PDB file of C-alpha atoms in Angstrom:
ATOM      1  CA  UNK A   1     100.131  79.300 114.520  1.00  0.00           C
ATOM      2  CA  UNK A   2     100.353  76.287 112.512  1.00  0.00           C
ATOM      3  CA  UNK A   3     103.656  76.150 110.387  1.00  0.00           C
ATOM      4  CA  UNK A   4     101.684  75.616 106.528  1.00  0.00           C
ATOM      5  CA  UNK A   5      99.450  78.966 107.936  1.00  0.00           C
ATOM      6  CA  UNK A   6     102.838  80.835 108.824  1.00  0.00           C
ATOM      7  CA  UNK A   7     104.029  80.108 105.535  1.00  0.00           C
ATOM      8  CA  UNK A   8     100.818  81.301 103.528  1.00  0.00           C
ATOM      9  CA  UNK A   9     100.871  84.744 105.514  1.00  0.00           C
ATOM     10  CA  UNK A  10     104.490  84.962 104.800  1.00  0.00           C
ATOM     11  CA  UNK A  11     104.505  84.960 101.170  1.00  0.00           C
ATOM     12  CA  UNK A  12     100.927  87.299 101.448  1.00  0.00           C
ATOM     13  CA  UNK A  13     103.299  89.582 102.681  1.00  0.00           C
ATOM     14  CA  UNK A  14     106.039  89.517 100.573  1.00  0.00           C
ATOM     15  CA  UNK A  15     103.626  90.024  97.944  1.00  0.00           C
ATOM     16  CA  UNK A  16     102.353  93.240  99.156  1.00  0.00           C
ATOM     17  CA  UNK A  17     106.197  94.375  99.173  1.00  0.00           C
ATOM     18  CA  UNK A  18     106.959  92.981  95.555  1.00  0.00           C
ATOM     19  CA  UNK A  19     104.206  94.585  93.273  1.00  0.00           C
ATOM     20  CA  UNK A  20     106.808  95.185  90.768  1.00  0.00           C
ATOM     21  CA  UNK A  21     108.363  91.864  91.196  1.00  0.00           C
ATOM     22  CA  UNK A  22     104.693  90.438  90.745  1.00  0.00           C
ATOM     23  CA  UNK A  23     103.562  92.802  87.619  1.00  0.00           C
ATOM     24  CA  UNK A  24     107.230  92.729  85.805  1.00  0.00           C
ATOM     25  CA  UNK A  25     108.699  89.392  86.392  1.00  0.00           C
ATOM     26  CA  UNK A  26     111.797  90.490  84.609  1.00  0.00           C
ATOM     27  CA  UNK A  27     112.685  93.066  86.541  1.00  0.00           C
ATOM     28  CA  UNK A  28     114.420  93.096  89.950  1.00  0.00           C
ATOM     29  CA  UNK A  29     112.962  94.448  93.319  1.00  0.00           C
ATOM     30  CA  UNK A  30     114.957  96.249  95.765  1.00  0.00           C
ATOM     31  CA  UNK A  31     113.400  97.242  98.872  1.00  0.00           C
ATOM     32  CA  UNK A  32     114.775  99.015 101.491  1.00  0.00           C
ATOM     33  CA  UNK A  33     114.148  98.765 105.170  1.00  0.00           C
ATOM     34  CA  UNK A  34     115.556 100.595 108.412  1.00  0.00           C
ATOM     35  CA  UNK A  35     114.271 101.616 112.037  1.00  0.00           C
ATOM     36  CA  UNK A  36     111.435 103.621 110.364  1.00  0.00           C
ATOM     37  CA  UNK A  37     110.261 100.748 108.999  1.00  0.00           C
ATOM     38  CA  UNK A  38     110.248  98.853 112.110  1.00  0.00           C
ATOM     39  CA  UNK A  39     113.653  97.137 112.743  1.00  0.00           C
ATOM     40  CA  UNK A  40     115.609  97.612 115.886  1.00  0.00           C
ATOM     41  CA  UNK A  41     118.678  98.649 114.549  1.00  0.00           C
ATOM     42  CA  UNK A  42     120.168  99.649 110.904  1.00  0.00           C
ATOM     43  CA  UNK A  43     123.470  97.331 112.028  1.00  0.00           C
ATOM     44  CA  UNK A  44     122.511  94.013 111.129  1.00  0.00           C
ATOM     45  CA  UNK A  45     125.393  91.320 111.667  1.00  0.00           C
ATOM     46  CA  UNK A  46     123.134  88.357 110.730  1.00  0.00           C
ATOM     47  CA  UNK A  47     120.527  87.021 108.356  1.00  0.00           C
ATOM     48  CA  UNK A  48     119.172  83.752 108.609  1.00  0.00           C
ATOM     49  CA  UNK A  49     115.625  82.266 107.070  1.00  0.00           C
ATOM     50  CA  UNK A  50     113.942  79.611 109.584  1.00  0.00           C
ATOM     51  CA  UNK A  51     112.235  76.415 108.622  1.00  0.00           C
ATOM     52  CA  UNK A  52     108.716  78.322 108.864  1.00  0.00           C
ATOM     53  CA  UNK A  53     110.240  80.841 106.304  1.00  0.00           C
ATOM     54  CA  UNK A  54     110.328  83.655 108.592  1.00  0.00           C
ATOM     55  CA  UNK A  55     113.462  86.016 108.103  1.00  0.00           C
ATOM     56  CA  UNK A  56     115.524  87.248 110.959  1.00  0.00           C
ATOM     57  CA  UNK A  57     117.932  89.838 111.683  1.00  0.00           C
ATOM     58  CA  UNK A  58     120.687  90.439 114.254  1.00  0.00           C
ATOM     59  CA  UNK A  59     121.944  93.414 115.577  1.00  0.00           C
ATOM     60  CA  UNK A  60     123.424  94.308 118.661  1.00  0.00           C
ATOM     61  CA  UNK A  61     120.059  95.078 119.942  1.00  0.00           C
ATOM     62  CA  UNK A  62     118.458  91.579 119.533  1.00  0.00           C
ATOM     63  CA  UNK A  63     117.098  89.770 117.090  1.00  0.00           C
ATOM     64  CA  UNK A  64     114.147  91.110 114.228  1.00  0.00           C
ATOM     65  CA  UNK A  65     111.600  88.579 112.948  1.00  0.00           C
ATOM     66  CA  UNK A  66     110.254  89.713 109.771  1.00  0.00           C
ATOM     67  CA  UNK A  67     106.949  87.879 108.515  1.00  0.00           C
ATOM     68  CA  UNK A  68     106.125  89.755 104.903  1.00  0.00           C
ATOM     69  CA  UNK A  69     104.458  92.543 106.621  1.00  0.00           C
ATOM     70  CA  UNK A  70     105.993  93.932 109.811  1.00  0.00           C
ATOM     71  CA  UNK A  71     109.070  93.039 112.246  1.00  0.00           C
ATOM     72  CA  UNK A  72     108.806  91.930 115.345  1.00  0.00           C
ATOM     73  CA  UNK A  73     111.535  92.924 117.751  1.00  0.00           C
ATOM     74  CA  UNK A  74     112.679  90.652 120.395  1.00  0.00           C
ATOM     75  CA  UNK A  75     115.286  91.433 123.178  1.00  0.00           C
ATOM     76  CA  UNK A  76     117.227  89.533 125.714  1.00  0.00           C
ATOM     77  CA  UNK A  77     117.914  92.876 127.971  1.00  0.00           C
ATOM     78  CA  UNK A  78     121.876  93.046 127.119  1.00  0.00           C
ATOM     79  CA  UNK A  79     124.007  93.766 124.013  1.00  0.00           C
ATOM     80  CA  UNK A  80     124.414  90.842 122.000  1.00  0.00           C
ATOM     81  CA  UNK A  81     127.564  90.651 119.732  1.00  0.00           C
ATOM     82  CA  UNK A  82     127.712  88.147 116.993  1.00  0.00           C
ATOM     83  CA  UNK A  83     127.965  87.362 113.271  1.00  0.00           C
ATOM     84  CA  UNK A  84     125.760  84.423 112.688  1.00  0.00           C
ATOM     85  CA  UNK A  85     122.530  82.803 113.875  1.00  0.00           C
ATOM     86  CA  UNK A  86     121.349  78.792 113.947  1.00  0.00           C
ATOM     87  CA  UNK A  87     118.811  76.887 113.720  1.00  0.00           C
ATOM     88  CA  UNK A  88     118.387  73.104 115.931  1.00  0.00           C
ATOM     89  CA  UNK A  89     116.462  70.682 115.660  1.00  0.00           C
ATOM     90  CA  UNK A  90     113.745  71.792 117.513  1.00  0.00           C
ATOM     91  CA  UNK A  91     113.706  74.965 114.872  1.00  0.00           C
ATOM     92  CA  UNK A  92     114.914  77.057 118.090  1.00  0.00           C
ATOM     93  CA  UNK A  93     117.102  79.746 116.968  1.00  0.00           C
ATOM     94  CA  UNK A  94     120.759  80.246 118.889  1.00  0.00           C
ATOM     95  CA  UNK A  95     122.647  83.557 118.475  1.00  0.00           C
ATOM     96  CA  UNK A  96     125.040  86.283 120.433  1.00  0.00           C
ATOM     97  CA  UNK A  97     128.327  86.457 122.202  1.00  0.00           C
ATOM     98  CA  UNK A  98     126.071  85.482 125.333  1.00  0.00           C
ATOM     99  CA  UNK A  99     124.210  82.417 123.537  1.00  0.00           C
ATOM    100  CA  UNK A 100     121.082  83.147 123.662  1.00  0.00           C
ATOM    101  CA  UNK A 101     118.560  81.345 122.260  1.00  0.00           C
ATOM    102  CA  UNK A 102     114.892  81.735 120.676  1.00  0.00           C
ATOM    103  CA  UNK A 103     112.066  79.090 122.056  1.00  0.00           C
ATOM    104  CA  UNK A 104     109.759  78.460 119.009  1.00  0.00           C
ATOM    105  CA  UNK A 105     106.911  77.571 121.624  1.00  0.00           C
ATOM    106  CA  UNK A 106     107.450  80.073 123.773  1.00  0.00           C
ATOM    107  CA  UNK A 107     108.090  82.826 121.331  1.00  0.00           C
ATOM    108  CA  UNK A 108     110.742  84.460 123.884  1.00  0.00           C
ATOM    109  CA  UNK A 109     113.970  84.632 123.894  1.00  0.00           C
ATOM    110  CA  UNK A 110     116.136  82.685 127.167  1.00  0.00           C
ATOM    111  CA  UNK A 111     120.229  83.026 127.917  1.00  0.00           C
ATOM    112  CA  UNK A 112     122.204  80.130 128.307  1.00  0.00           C
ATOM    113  CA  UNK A 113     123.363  79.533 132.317  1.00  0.00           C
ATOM    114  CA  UNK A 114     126.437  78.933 131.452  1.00  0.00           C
ATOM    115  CA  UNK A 115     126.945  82.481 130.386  1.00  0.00           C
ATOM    116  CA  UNK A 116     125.087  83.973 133.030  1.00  0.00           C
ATOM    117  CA  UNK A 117     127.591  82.322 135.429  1.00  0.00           C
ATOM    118  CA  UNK A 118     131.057  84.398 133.976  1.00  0.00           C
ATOM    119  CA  UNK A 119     132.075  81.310 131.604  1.00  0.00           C
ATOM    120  CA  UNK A 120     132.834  83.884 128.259  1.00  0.00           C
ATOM    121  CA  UNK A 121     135.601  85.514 130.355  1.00  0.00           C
ATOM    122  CA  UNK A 122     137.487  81.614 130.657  1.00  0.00           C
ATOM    123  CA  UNK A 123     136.579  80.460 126.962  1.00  0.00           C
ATOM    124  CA  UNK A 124     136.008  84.094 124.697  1.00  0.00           C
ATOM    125  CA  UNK A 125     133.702  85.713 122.936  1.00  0.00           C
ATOM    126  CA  UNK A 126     131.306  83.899 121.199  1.00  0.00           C
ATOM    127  CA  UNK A 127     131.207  84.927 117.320  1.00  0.00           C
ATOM    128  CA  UNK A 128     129.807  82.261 115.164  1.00  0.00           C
ATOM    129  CA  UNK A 129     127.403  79.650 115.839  1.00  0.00           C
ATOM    130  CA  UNK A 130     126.739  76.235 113.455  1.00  0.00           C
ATOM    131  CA  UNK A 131     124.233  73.445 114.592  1.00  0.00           C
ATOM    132  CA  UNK A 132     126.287  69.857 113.795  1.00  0.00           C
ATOM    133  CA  UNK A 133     124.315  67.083 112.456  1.00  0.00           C
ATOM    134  CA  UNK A 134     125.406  65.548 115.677  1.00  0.00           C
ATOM    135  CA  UNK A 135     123.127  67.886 117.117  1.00  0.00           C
ATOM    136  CA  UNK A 136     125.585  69.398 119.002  1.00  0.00           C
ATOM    137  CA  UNK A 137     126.347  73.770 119.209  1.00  0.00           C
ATOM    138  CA  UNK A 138     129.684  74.544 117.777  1.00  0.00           C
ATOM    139  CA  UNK A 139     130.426  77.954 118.675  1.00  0.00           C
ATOM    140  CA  UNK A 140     133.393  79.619 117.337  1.00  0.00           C
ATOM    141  CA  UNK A 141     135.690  82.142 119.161  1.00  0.00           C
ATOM    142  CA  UNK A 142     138.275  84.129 117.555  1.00  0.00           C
ATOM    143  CA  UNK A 143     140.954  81.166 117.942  1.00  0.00           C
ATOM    144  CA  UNK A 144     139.067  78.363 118.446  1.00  0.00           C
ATOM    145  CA  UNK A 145     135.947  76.271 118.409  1.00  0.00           C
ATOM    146  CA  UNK A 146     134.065  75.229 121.307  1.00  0.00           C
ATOM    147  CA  UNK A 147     131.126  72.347 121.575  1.00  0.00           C
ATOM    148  CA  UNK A 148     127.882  72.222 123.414  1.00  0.00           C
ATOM    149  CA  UNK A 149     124.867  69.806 123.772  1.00  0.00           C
ATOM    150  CA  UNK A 150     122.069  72.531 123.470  1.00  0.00           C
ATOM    151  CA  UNK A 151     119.607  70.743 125.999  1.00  0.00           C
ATOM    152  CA  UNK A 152     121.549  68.853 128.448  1.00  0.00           C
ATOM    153  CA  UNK A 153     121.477  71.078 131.658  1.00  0.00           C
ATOM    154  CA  UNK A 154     124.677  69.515 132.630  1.00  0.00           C
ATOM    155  CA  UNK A 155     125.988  70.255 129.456  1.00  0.00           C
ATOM    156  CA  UNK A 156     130.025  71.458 130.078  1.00  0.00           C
ATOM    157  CA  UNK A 157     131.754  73.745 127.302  1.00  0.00           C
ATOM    158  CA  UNK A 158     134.642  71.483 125.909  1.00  0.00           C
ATOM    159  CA  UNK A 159     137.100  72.757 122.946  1.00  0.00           C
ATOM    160  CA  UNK A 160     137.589  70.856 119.855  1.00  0.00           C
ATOM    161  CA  UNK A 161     140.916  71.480 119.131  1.00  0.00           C
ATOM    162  CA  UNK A 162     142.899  70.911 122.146  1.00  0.00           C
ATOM    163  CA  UNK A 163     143.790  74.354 123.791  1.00  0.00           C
ATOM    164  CA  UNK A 164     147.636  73.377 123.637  1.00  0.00           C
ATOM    165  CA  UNK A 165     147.429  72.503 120.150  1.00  0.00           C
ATOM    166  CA  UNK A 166     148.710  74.823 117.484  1.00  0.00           C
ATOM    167  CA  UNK A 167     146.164  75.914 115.064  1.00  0.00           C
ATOM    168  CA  UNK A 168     147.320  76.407 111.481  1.00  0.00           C
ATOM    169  CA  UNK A 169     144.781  79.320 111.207  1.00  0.00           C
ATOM    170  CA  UNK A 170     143.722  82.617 113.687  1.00  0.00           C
ATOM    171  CA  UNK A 171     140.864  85.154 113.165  1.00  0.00           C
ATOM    172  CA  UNK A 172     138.061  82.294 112.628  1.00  0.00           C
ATOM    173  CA  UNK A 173     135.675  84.534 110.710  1.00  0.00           C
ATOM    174  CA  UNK A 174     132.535  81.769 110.068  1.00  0.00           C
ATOM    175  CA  UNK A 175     132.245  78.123 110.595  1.00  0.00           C
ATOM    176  CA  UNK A 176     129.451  76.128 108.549  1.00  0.00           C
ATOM    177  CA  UNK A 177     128.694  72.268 107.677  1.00  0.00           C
ATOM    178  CA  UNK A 178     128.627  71.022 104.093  1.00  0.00           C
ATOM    179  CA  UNK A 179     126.393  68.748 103.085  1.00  0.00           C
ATOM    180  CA  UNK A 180     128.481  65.955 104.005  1.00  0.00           C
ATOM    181  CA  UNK A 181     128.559  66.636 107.834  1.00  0.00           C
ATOM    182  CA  UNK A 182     132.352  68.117 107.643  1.00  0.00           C
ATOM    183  CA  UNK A 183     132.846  71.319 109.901  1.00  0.00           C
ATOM    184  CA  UNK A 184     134.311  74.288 107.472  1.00  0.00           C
ATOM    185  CA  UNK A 185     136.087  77.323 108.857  1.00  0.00           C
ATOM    186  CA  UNK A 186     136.810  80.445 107.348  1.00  0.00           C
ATOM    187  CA  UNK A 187     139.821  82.074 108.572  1.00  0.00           C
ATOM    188  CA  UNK A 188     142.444  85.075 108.246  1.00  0.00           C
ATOM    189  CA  UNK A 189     144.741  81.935 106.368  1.00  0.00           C
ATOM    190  CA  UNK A 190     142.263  81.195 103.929  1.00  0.00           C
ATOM    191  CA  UNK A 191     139.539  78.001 104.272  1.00  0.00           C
ATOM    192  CA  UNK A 192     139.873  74.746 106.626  1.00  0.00           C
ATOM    193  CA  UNK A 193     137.548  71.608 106.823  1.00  0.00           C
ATOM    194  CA  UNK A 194     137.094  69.166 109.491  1.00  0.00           C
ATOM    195  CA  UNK A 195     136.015  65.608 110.710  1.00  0.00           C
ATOM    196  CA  UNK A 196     135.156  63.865 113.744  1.00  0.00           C
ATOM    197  CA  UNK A 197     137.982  61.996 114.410  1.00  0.00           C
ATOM    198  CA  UNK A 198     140.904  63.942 112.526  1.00  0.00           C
ATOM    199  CA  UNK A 199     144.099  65.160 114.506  1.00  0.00           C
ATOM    200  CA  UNK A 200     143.575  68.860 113.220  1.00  0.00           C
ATOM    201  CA  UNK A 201     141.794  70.684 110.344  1.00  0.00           C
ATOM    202  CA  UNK A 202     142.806  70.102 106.452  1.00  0.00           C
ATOM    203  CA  UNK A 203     143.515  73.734 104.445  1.00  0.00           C
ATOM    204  CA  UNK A 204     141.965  73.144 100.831  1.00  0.00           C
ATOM    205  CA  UNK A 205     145.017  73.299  99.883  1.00  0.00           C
ATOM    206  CA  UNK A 206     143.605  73.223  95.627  1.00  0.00           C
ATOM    207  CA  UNK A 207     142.403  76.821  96.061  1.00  0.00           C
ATOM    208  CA  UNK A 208     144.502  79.922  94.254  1.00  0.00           C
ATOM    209  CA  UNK A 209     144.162  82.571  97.156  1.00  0.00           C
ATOM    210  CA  UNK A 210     144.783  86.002  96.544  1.00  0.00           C
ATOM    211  CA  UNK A 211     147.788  87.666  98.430  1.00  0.00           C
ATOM    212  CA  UNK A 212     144.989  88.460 101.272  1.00  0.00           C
ATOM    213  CA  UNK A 213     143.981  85.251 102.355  1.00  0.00           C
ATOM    214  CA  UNK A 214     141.145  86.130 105.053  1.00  0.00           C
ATOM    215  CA  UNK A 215     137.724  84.511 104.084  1.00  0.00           C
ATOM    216  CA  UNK A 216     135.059  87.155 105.167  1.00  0.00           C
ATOM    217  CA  UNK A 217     132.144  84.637 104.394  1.00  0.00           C
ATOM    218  CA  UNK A 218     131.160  81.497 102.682  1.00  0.00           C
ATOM    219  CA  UNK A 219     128.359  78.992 101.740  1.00  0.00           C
ATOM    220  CA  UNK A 220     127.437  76.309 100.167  1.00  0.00           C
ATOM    221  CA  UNK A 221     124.826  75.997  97.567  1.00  0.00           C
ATOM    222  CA  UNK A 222     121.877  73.770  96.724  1.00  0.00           C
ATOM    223  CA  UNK A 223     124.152  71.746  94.080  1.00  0.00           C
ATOM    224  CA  UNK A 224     127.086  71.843  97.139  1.00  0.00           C
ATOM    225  CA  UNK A 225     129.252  74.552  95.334  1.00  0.00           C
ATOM    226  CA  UNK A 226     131.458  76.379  97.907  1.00  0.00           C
ATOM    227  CA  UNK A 227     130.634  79.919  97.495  1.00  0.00           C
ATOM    228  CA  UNK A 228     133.719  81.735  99.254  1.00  0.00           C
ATOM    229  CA  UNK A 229     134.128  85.792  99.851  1.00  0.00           C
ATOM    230  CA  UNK A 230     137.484  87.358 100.191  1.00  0.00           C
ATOM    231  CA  UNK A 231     138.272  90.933 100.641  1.00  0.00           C
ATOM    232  CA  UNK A 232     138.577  91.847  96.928  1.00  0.00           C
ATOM    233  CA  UNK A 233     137.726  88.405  95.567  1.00  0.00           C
ATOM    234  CA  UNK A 234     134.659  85.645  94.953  1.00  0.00           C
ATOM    235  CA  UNK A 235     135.209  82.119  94.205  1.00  0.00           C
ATOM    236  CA  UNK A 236     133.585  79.746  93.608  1.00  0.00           C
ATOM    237  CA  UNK A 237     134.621  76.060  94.149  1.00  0.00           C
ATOM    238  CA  UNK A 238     132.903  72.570  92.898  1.00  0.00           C
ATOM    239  CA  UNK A 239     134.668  70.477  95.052  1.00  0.00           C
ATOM    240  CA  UNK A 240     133.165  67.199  92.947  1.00  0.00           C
ATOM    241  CA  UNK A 241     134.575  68.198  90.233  1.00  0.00           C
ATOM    242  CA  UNK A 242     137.543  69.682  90.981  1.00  0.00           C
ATOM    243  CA  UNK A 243     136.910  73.379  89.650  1.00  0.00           C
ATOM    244  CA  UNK A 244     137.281  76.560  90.709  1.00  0.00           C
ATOM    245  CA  UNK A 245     135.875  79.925  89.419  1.00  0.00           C
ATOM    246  CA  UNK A 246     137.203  83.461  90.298  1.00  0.00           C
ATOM    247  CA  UNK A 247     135.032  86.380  90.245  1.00  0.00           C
TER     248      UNK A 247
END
């Protein structure tokens, strides 16, 4: 299906869910949707929007493609743990402990080799995943991160931080790239940001944590505003200007 005719049955869709959103533009919709409606699982661990405007979910079951009208359930025959779900290049979509990975073309879902062969017991469990603009897979375990060229079949796992180093952070909870190409991780000590080329990751050190100091989430916005999520906390951080906002 061509992308622009994707995109018009999309929002055809969303249309048919959002007749009060449509009729009453000042009021809010909130739809609800569970395995009676069609997805695999009410556990969802991951949202993510593609460049075609679908919207997918993750659960330990697979992955959920949701067009405006109906899901679609795809599965890659195992349980899949994970917390976040990328995007390439290619608009193939990358997600799991076990990396698997969604073919656009194909429209089937394929396990990375490397996986298959035992390597998750040597490196950890895969939790997050963040395309680089180097084009490169970052996937983050619990104490480190790990890098992989996608399509290269040779392609070897090889850590970014080396494994002797000492990390000034554990309990890597998301990893993301601003809009300036630098590698962010959230962490149980609070919010780190990388380079190519640095010795080790910088804490934003301007941020006033609270006493608990573990990031559950984070984002950055259209205007590049660091949206971060604590456990009893929001902030939000314009790291241009040099302000912060506590919610």
């Amino acid at each position: 299906m061509h992308k622009s005719q994707r995109i018009i049955r999309i929002v055809a869709g969303l249309c048919l869910y959002c007749p009060v959103l449509v009729s009453q533009p000042n009021q809010a919709l909130l739809a609800q949707f569970t395995t009676n409606d069609g997805l695999a699982s009410n556990t969802v661990t991951a949202i993510h929007q593609d460049s075609y405007g679908y919207m997918w979910f993750q659960s330990f079951q697979g992955l959920d493609r949701f067009d405006g009208i109906e899901f679609l359930n795809y599965r890659s025959g195992q349980e899949e743990l994970g917390y976040s779900i990328a995007e390439d290049s290619l608009g193939n979509l990358w997600y799991g402990s076990s990396l698997t990975v969604y073919d656009q073309i194909d429209d089937k879902l394929y396990q990375n080799k490397i996986f298959q062969q035992g390597k998750e017991a040597q490196v950890g469990r895969i939790l997050n995943i963040a395309y680089g603009p180097d084009h490169f897979l970052y996937l983050a375990t619990e104490e480190n991160i790990l890098i992989k060229d996608p399509y290269a079949p040779d392609s070897t796992l090889r850590f970014l931080f080396p494994e002797e180093m000492v990390l000034p952070f554990q309990g890597i909870s998301k990893i993301r790239f601003d809009p300036q190409g630098r590698l962010w991780i959230a962490s149980d000590a609070g919010l780190f940001w990388y380079q190519p080329g640095m010795e080790s990751p910088v804490p934003l050190l301007d941020l006033e944590y609270p006493e608990d100091r573990s990031v559950k989430d984070f984002l950055f916005d259209r205007n590049g505003k660091l949206w971060a999520v604590f456990t009893h906390e929001l902030i939000l951080c314009d790291l241009q200007q040099d302000t912060t906002g506590y919610y």
